Coordinates of C-alpha atoms in Angstrom, one line a residue:
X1 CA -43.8 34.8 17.6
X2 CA -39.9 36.2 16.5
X3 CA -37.1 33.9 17.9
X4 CA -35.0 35.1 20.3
X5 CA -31.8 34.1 18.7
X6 CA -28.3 35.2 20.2
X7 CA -26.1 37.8 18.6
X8 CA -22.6 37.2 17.5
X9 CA -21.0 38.5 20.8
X10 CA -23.4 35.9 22.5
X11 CA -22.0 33.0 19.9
X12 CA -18.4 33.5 20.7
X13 CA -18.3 34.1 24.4
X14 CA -20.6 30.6 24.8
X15 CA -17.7 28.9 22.3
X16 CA -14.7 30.6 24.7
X17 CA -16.4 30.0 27.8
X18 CA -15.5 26.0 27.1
X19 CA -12.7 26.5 24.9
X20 CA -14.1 25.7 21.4
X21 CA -15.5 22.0 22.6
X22 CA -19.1 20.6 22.5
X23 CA -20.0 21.0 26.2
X24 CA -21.2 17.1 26.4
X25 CA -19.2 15.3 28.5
X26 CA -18.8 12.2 26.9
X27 CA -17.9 14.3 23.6
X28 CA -16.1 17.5 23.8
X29 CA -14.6 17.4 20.4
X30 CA -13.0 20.6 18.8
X31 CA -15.0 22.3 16.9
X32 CA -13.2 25.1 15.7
X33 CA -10.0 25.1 13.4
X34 CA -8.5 26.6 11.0
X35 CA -9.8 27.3 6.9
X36 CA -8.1 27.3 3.5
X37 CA -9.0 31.1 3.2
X38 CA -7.2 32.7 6.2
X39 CA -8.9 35.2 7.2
X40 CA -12.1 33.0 7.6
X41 CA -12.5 29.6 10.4
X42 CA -13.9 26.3 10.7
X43 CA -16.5 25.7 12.8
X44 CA -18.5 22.8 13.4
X45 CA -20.1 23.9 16.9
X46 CA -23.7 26.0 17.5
X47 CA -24.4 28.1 20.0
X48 CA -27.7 26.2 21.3
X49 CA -30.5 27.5 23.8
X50 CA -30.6 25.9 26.7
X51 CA -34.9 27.0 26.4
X52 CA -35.8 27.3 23.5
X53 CA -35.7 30.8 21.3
X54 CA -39.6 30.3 20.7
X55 CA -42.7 29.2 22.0
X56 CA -43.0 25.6 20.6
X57 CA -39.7 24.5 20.7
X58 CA -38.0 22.3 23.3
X59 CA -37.7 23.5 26.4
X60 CA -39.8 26.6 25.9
X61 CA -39.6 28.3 29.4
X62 CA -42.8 31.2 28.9
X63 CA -42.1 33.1 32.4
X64 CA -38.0 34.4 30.4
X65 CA -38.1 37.4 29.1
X66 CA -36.9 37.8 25.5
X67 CA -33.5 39.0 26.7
X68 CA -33.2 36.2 29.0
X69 CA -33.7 33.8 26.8
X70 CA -30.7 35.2 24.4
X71 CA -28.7 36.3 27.0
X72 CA -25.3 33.9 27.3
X73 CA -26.9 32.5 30.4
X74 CA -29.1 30.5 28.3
X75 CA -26.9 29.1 25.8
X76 CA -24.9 26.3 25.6
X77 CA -21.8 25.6 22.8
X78 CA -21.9 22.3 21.4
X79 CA -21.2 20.1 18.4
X80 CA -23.9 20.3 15.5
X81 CA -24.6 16.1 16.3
X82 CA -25.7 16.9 19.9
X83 CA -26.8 20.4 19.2
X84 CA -29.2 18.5 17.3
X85 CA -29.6 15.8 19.2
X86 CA -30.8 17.8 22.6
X87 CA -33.7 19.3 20.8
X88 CA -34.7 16.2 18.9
X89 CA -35.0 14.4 22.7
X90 CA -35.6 17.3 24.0
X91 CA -37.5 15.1 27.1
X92 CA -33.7 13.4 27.6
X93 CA -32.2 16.8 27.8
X94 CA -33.6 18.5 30.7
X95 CA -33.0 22.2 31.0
X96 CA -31.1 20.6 34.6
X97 CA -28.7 18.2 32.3
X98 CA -27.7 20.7 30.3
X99 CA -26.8 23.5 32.8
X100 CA -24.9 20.6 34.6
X101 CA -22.9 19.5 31.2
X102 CA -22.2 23.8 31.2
X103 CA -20.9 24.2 34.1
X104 CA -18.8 21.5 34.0
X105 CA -17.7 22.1 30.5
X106 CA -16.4 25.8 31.5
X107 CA -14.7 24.0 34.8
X108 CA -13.2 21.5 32.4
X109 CA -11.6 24.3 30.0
X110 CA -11.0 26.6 33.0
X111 CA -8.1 24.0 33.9
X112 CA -7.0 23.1 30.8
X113 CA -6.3 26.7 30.3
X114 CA -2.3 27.1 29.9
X115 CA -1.9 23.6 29.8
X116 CA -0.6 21.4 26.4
X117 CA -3.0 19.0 25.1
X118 CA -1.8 15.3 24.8
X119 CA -2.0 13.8 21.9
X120 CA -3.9 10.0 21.8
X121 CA -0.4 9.0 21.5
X122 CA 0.6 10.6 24.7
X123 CA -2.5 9.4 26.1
X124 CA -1.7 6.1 24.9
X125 CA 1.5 5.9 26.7
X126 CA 0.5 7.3 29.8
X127 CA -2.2 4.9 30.3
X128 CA 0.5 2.2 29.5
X129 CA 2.8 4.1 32.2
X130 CA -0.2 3.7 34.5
X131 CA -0.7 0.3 34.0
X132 CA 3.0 -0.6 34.2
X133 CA 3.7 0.5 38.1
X134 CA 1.2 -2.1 39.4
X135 CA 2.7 -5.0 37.1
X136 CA 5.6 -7.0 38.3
X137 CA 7.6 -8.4 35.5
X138 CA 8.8 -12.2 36.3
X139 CA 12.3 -13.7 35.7
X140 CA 13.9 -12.8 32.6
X141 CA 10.8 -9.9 31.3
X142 CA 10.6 -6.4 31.1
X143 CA 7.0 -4.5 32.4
X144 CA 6.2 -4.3 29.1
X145 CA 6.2 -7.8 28.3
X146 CA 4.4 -8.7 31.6
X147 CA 1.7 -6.5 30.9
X148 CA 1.0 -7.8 27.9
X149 CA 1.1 -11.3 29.1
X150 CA -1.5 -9.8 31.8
X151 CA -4.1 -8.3 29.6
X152 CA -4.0 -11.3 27.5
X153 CA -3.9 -13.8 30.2
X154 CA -6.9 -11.8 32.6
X155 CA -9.0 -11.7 28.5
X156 CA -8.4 -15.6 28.5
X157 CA -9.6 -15.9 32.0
X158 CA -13.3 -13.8 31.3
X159 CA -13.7 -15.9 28.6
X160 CA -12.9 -19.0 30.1
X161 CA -15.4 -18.2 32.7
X162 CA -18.2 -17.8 30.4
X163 CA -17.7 -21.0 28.5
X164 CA -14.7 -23.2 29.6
X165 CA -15.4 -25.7 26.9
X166 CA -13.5 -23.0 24.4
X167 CA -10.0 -21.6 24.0
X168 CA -10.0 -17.5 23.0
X169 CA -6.8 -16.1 21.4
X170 CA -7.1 -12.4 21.2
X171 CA -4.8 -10.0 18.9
X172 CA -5.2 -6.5 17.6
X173 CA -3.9 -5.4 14.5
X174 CA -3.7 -2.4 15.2
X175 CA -7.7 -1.0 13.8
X176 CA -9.2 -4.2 15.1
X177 CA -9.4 -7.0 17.8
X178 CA -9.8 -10.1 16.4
X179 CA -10.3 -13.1 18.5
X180 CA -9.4 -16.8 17.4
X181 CA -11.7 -19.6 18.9
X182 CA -11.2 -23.4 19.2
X183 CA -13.1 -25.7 20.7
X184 CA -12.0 -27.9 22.8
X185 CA -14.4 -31.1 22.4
X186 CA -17.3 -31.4 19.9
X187 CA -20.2 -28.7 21.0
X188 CA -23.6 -28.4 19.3
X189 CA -24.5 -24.7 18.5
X190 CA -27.0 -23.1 16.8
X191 CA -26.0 -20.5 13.8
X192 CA -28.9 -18.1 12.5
X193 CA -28.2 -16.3 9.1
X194 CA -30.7 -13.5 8.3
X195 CA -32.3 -13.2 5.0
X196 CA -30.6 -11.6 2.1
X197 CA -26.9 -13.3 3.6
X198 CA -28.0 -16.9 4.2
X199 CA -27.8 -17.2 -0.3
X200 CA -24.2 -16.1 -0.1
X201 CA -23.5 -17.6 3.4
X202 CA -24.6 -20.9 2.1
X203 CA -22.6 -21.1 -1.3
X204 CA -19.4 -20.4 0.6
X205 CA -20.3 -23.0 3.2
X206 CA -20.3 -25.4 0.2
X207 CA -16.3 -23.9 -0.6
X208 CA -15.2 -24.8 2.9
X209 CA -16.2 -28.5 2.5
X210 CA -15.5 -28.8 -1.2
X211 CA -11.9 -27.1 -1.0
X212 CA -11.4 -25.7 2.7
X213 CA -11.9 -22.2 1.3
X214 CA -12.6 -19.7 4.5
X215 CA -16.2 -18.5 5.4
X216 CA -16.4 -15.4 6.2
X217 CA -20.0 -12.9 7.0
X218 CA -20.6 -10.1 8.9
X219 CA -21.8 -10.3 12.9
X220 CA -24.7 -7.8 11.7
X221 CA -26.6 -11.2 9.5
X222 CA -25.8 -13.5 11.9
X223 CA -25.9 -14.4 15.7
X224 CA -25.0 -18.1 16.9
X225 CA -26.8 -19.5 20.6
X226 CA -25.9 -22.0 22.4
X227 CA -22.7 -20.4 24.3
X228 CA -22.6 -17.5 26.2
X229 CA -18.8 -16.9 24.8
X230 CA -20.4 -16.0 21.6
X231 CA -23.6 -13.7 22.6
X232 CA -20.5 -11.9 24.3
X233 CA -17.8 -11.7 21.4
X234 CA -20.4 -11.4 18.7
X235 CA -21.7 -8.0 18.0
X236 CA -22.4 -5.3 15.4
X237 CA -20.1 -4.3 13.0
X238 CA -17.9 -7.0 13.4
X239 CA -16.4 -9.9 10.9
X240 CA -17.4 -13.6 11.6
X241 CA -14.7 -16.4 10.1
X242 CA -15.3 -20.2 9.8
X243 CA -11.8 -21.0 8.8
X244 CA -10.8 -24.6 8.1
X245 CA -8.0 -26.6 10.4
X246 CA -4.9 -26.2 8.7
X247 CA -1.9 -28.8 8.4
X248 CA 1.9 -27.3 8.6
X249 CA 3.5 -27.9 5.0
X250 CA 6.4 -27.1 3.1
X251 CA 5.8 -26.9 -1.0
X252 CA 8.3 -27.6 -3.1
X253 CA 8.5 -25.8 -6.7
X254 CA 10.4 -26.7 -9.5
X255 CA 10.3 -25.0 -13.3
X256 CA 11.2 -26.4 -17.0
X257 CA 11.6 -24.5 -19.9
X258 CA 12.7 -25.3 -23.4
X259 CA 15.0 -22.7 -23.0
X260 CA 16.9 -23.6 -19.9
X261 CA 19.1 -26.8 -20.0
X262 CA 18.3 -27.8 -16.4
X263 CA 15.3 -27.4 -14.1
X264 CA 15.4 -24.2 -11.9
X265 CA 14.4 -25.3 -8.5
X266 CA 12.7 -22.5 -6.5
X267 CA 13.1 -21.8 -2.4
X268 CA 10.8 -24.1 -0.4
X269 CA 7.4 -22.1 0.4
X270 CA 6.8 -22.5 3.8
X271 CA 2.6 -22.8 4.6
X272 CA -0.5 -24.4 5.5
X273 CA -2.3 -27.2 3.6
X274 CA -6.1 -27.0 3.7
X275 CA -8.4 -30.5 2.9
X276 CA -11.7 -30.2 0.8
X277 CA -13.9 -33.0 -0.8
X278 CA -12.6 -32.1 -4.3
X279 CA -9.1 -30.2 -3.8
X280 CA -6.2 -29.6 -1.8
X281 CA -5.5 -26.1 -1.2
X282 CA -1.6 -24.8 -0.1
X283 CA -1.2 -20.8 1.1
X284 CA 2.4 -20.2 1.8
X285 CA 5.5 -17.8 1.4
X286 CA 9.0 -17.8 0.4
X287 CA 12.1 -15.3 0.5
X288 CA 11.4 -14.4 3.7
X289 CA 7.4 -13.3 3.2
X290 CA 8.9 -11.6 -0.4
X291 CA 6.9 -14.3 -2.6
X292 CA 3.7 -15.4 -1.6
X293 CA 1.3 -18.7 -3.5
X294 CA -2.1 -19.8 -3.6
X295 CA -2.4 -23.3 -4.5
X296 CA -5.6 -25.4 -5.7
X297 CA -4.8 -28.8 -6.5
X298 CA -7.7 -30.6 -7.7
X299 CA -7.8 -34.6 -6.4
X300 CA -9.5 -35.6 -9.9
X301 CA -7.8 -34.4 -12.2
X302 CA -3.3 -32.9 -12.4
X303 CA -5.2 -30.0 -12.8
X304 CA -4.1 -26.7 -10.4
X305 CA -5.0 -23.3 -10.2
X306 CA -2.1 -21.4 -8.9
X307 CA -1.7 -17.6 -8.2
X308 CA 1.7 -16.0 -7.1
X309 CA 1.6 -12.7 -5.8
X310 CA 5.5 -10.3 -5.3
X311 CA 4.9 -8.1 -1.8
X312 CA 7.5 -5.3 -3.0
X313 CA 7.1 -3.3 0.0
X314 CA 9.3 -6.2 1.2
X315 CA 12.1 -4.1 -1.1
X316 CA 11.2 -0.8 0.6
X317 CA 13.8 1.5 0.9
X318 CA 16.8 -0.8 -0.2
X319 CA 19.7 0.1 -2.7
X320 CA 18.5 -1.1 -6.4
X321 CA 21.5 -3.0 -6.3
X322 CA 21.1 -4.8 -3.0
X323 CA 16.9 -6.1 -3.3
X324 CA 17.1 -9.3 -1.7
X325 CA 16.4 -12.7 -3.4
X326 CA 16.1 -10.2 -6.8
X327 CA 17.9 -13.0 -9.2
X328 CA 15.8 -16.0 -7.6
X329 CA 12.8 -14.0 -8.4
X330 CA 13.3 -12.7 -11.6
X331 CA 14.6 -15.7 -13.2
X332 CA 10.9 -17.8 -11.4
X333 CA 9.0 -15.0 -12.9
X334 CA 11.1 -15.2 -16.5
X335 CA 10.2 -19.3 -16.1
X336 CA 6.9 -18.6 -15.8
X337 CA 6.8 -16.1 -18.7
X338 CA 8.0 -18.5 -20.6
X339 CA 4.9 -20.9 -20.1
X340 CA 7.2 -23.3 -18.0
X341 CA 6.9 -26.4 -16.9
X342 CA 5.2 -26.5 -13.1
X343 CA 6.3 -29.8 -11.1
X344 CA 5.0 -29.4 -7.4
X345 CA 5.4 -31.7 -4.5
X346 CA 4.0 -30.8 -1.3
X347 CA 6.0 -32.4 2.0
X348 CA 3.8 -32.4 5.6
X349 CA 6.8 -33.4 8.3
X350 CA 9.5 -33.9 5.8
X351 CA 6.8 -36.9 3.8
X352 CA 5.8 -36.2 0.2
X353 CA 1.4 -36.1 0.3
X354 CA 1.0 -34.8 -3.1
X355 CA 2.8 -34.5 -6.8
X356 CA 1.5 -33.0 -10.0
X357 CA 3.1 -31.1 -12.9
X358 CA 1.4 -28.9 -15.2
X359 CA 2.2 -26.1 -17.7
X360 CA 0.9 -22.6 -16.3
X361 CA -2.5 -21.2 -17.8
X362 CA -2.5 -18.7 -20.3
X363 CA -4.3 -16.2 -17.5
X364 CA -1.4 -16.5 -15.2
X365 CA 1.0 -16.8 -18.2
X366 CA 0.1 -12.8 -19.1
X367 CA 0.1 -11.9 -15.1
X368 CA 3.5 -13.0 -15.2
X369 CA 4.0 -10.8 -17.9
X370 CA 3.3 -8.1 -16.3
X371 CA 5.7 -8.4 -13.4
X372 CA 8.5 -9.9 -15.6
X373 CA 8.2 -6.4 -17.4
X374 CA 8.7 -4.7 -14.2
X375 CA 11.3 -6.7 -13.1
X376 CA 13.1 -6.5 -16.4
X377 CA 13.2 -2.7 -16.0
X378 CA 14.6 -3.3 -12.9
X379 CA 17.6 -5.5 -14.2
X380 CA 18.1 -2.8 -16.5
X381 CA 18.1 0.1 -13.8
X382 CA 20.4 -2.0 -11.3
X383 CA 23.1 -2.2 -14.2
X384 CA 23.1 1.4 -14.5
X385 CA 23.5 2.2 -11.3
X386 CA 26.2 -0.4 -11.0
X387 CA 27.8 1.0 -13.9
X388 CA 27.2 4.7 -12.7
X389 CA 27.8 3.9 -8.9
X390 CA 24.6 5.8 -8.5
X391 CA 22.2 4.5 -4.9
X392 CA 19.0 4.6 -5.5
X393 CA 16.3 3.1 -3.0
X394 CA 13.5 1.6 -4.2
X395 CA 10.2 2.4 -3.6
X396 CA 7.4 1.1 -6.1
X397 CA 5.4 3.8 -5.4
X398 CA 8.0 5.9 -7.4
X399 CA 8.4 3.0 -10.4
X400 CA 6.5 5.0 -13.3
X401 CA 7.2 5.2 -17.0
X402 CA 6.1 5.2 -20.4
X403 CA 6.9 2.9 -23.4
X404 CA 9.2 5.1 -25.0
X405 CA 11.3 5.6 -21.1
X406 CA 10.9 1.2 -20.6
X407 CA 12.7 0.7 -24.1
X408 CA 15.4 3.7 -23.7
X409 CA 16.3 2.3 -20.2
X410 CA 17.1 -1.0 -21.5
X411 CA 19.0 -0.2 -24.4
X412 CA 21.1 1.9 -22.5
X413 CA 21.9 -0.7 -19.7
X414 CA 22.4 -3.4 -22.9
X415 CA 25.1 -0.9 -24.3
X416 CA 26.8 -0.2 -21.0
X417 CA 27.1 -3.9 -21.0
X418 CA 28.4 -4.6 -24.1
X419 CA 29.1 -2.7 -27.5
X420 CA 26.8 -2.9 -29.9
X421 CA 27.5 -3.0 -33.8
X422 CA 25.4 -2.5 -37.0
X423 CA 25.1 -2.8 -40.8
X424 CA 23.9 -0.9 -43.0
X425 CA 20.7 -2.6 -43.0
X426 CA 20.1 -2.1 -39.1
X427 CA 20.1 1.5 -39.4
X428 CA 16.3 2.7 -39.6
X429 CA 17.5 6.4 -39.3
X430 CA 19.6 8.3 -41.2
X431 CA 23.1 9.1 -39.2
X432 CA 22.8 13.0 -38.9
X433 CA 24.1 16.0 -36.5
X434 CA 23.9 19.3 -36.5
X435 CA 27.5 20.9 -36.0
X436 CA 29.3 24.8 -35.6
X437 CA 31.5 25.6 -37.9
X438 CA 34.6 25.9 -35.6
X439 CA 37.2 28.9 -36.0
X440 CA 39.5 27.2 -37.8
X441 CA 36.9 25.8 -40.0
X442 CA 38.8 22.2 -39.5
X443 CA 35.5 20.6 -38.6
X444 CA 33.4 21.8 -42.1
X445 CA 36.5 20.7 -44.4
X446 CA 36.8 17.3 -43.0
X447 CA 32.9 16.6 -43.9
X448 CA 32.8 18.5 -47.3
X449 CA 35.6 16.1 -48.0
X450 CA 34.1 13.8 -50.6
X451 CA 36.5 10.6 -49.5
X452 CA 34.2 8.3 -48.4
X453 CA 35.4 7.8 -44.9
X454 CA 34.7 7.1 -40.8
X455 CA 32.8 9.4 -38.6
X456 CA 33.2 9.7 -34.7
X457 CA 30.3 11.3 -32.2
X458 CA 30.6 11.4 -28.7
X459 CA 27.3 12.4 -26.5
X460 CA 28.5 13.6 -22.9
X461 CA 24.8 14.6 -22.5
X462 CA 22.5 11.6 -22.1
X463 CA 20.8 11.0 -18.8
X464 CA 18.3 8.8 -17.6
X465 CA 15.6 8.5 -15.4
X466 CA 15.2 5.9 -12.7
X467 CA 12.1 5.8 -10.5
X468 CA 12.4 9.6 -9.3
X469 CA 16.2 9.8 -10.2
X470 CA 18.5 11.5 -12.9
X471 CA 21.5 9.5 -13.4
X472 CA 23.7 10.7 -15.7
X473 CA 25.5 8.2 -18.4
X474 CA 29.2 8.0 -19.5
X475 CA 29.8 9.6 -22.6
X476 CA 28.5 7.3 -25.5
X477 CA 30.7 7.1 -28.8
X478 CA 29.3 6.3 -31.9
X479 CA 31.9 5.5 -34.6
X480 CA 30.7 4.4 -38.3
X481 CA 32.1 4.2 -41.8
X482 CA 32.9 4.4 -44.6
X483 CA 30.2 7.0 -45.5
X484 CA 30.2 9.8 -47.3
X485 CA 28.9 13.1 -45.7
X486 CA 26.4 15.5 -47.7
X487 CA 25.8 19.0 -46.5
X488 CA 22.7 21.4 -45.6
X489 CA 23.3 24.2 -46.7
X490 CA 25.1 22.8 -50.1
X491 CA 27.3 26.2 -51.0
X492 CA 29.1 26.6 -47.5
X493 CA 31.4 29.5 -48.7
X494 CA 28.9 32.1 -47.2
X495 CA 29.4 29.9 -43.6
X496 CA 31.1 31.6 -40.7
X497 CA 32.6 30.9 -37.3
X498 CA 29.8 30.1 -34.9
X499 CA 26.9 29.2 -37.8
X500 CA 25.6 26.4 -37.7
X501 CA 24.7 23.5 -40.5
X502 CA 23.6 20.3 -40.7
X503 CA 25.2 16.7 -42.1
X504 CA 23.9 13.7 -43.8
X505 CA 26.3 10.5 -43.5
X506 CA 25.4 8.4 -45.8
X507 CA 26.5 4.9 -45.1
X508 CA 28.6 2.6 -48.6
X509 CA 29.8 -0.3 -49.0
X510 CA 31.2 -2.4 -46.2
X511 CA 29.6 0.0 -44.1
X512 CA 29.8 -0.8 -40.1
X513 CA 28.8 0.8 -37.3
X514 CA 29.8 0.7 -33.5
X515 CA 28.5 2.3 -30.3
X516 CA 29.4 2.2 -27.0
X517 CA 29.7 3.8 -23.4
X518 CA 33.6 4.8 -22.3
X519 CA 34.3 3.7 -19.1
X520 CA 34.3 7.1 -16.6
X521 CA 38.1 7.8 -15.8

């Protein structure tokens, strides 16, 4: 038996009817948009029968006629889940349900006809707006606040009536709600890991009594009984975190090198100190959340694993020459290139509990490396701009370079710095230019002199590129001599004004050479 299957006309006046959204109510996504090619459209929504186009398939109504059953009457426009979903449960979709979620659907788009569609921002805010007129803010708070403090408070309040023996903190990052629980006396509970995640969950059990390391397994491989708290918060797709109870420290970090005639004593990180069997571990920050530590301090041995870690969106959008805390840093991170020294003292209420020194592993000796070479860069680019009085803002997103660009970026802040002078045996290219013989053909008589004497060059063209900016350098002068100059070509009687030819300067005896950056007027 042939389908009865709706022509195109059919197709788009069941998408109109309810404005381009799957008809179910709980749904009603958009499901037409635009496409790359422009005179072609997205769709994501089907035209669905209502009873089905043939005999056998769900919802077959034998007493319609064929044009009946393709007639607009027995369609239904909805998103290609549900549109699959209705005939799939085709006994959960009654020809009744779906007539109902049709005729509300073209009520629905009826009045939203002429009318803007909020944004879930706008939605967002109304349902705050809402919420607001029935809250009354207390002494000293705005609504806002006081709602907050509501939502939180009535959260604590559900929990606390389903198991009182437990304090719930709830926050939401803004992608998730996480909710922190303490107990408030010793209570037995029972945790069940399934299968293949009771290996994994059992090995970092061992971490968090060994060195307070954090457990952490998802709520699909687990369920814990014993509370009805948990059968509540727990559920599918969530994170479960044993995490171990932290003490309020302060570590104190202090660097030697053979290089430096005094120790270089670092910010105080301000953190938590967790307790294991076998170490002591210390998670804290400094420079205002700029410089973050992880430290393992093992009770056997002076032995310590520590990992530093720079947040540079902490620089976001600052001047190159303003970055906060940017000397502290680079000279810690210069230390530790250096394999310093590491003394470390960590205070709990202003009372030393633990001191160790040790010199820095060669893995965190190369990590430091590699942020020293970005920082040196930096140093380098902050000059310039000083120099240049160009304002850049950072952004490390935008920090990109090759070797060639890292090496001509610090020679040039070196020689805005300071001169920079030569011998004959620096030089590791030949001095050359290419000039145009000049009208009065001053410029080719000077260097077919064969006088050994000085030659000046002055570049007004150099520029250089910082993160996504062209800043352009003072004029550089390059003064050197005595040398004596050969020619290209060697018979220069044929030259005229405006040719051009090229000069060799060959460097003799007490040969010196200077360059350096003028100073802009």
């Amino acid at each position: 038996m042939a389908r009865d299957d709706f022509n195109e006309k059919v197709k788009q006046l069941l998408c109109q009817q309810v404005g381009g959204k799957c008809a179910k109510p709980d749904c009603r996504i958009t499901t037409i948009g635009p496409h790359e090619i422009m005179d072609k459209r997205t769709t994501i929504g089907v035209a669905a029968h209502i009873a089905a186009a043939a005999q056998g398939g769900p919802r077959f109504d034998k007493l319609m006629s064929p044009k009946e059953r393709k007639s607009v009457h027995n369609g239904i426009w909805l998103c290609q889940n549900h549109a699959r979903e209705i005939d799939v449960n085709p006994d959960k979709y009654p020809i009744d349900l779906l007539e109902r979620w049709k005729k509300k659907a073209i009520s629905l788009a009826d009045s939203e006809l002429g009318q803007r569609q909020l944004s879930q921002a706008e939605v967002n805010t109304k349902a705050v707006d809402t919420l607001l007129t029935h809250v009354q803010p207390t002494f000293q708070q705005n609504k806002i606040t006081s709602l907050i403090q509501t939502v939180h408070s009535g959260v604590a309040a559900k929990f606390d009536q389903l198991d009182s023996r437990f304090s719930v903190l709830t926050r939401f990052d803004g992608n998730n709600v996480n909710y922190i629980i303490d107990a408030k006396e010793d209570i037995p509970l029972k945790l069940n890991v399934f299968n293949e995640a009771s290996k994994d969950f059992t090995e970092q059990f061992k971490q968090l009594l060994s060195h307070g390391s954090e457990v952490e397994i998802s709520t699909d491989n687990m369920e814990i009984k014993g509370s009805p708290l948990f059968e509540q918060i727990i559920q599918p797709g969530g994170t479960f975190k044993i995490m171990p109870v932290g003490t309020s420290a302060v570590l104190k970090l202090t660097t030697v090198t053979l290089s430096s005639e005094s120790p270089f004593v670092f910010d105080d990180f301000i953190g938590e100190m967790t307790n294991g069997n076998e170490s002591i571990t210390f998670k804290g920050t400094a420079c205002e959340g700029l410089l973050n530590v992880s430290i393992q301090v093992h009770l056997t041995s002076p032995n310590f694993n520590i990992h530093f870690k720079l947040n540079w969106q902490k620089w976001l959008d600052y001047p190159l020459t303003k970055l906060p805390f940017f000397n502290k840093i680079t000279r810690v991170f210069n230390s530790f290139s250096q394999n310093a020294l590491l003394k470390l003292s960590i205070e709990v209420k202003g009372e030393s509990v633990f001191n160790t020194e040790n010199q820095l592993n060669s893995e965190m000796v190369e990590s430091s490396n590699t942020v020293t070479a970005l920082l040196d860069y930096l140093v380098a680019a902050r000059t310039i701009c000083n120099y240049c009085q160009s304002r850049i803002l950072f952004d490390i997103e935008k920090v990109e370079y090759q070797p060639d660009d890292y090496d001509f970026v610090l020679k040039q802040a070196a020689l805005l710095e300071s001169p920079k002078t030569y011998s004959a045996h620096d030089l590791t290219t030949p001095i050359t230019a290419t000039l145009i013989v000049q009208e009065s053909r001053e410029n080719l008589d000077l260097v077919t002199n064969p006088t050994p004497g000085n030659v000046q060059i002055k570049q007004s063209d150099i520029r250089v590129k910082l993160l996504d900016h062209w800043v352009q350098l003072p004029t550089k002068q390059t003064t050197c001599g005595p040398v004596v100059s050969k020619i290209t070509p060697a018979d220069t009687s044929n030259l005229k004004t405006g040719d051009e030819f090229h000069v060799v300067w060959e460097p003799v005896d007490e040969f010196i050479c200077v360059m350096k950056y003028l100073k802009n007027a």
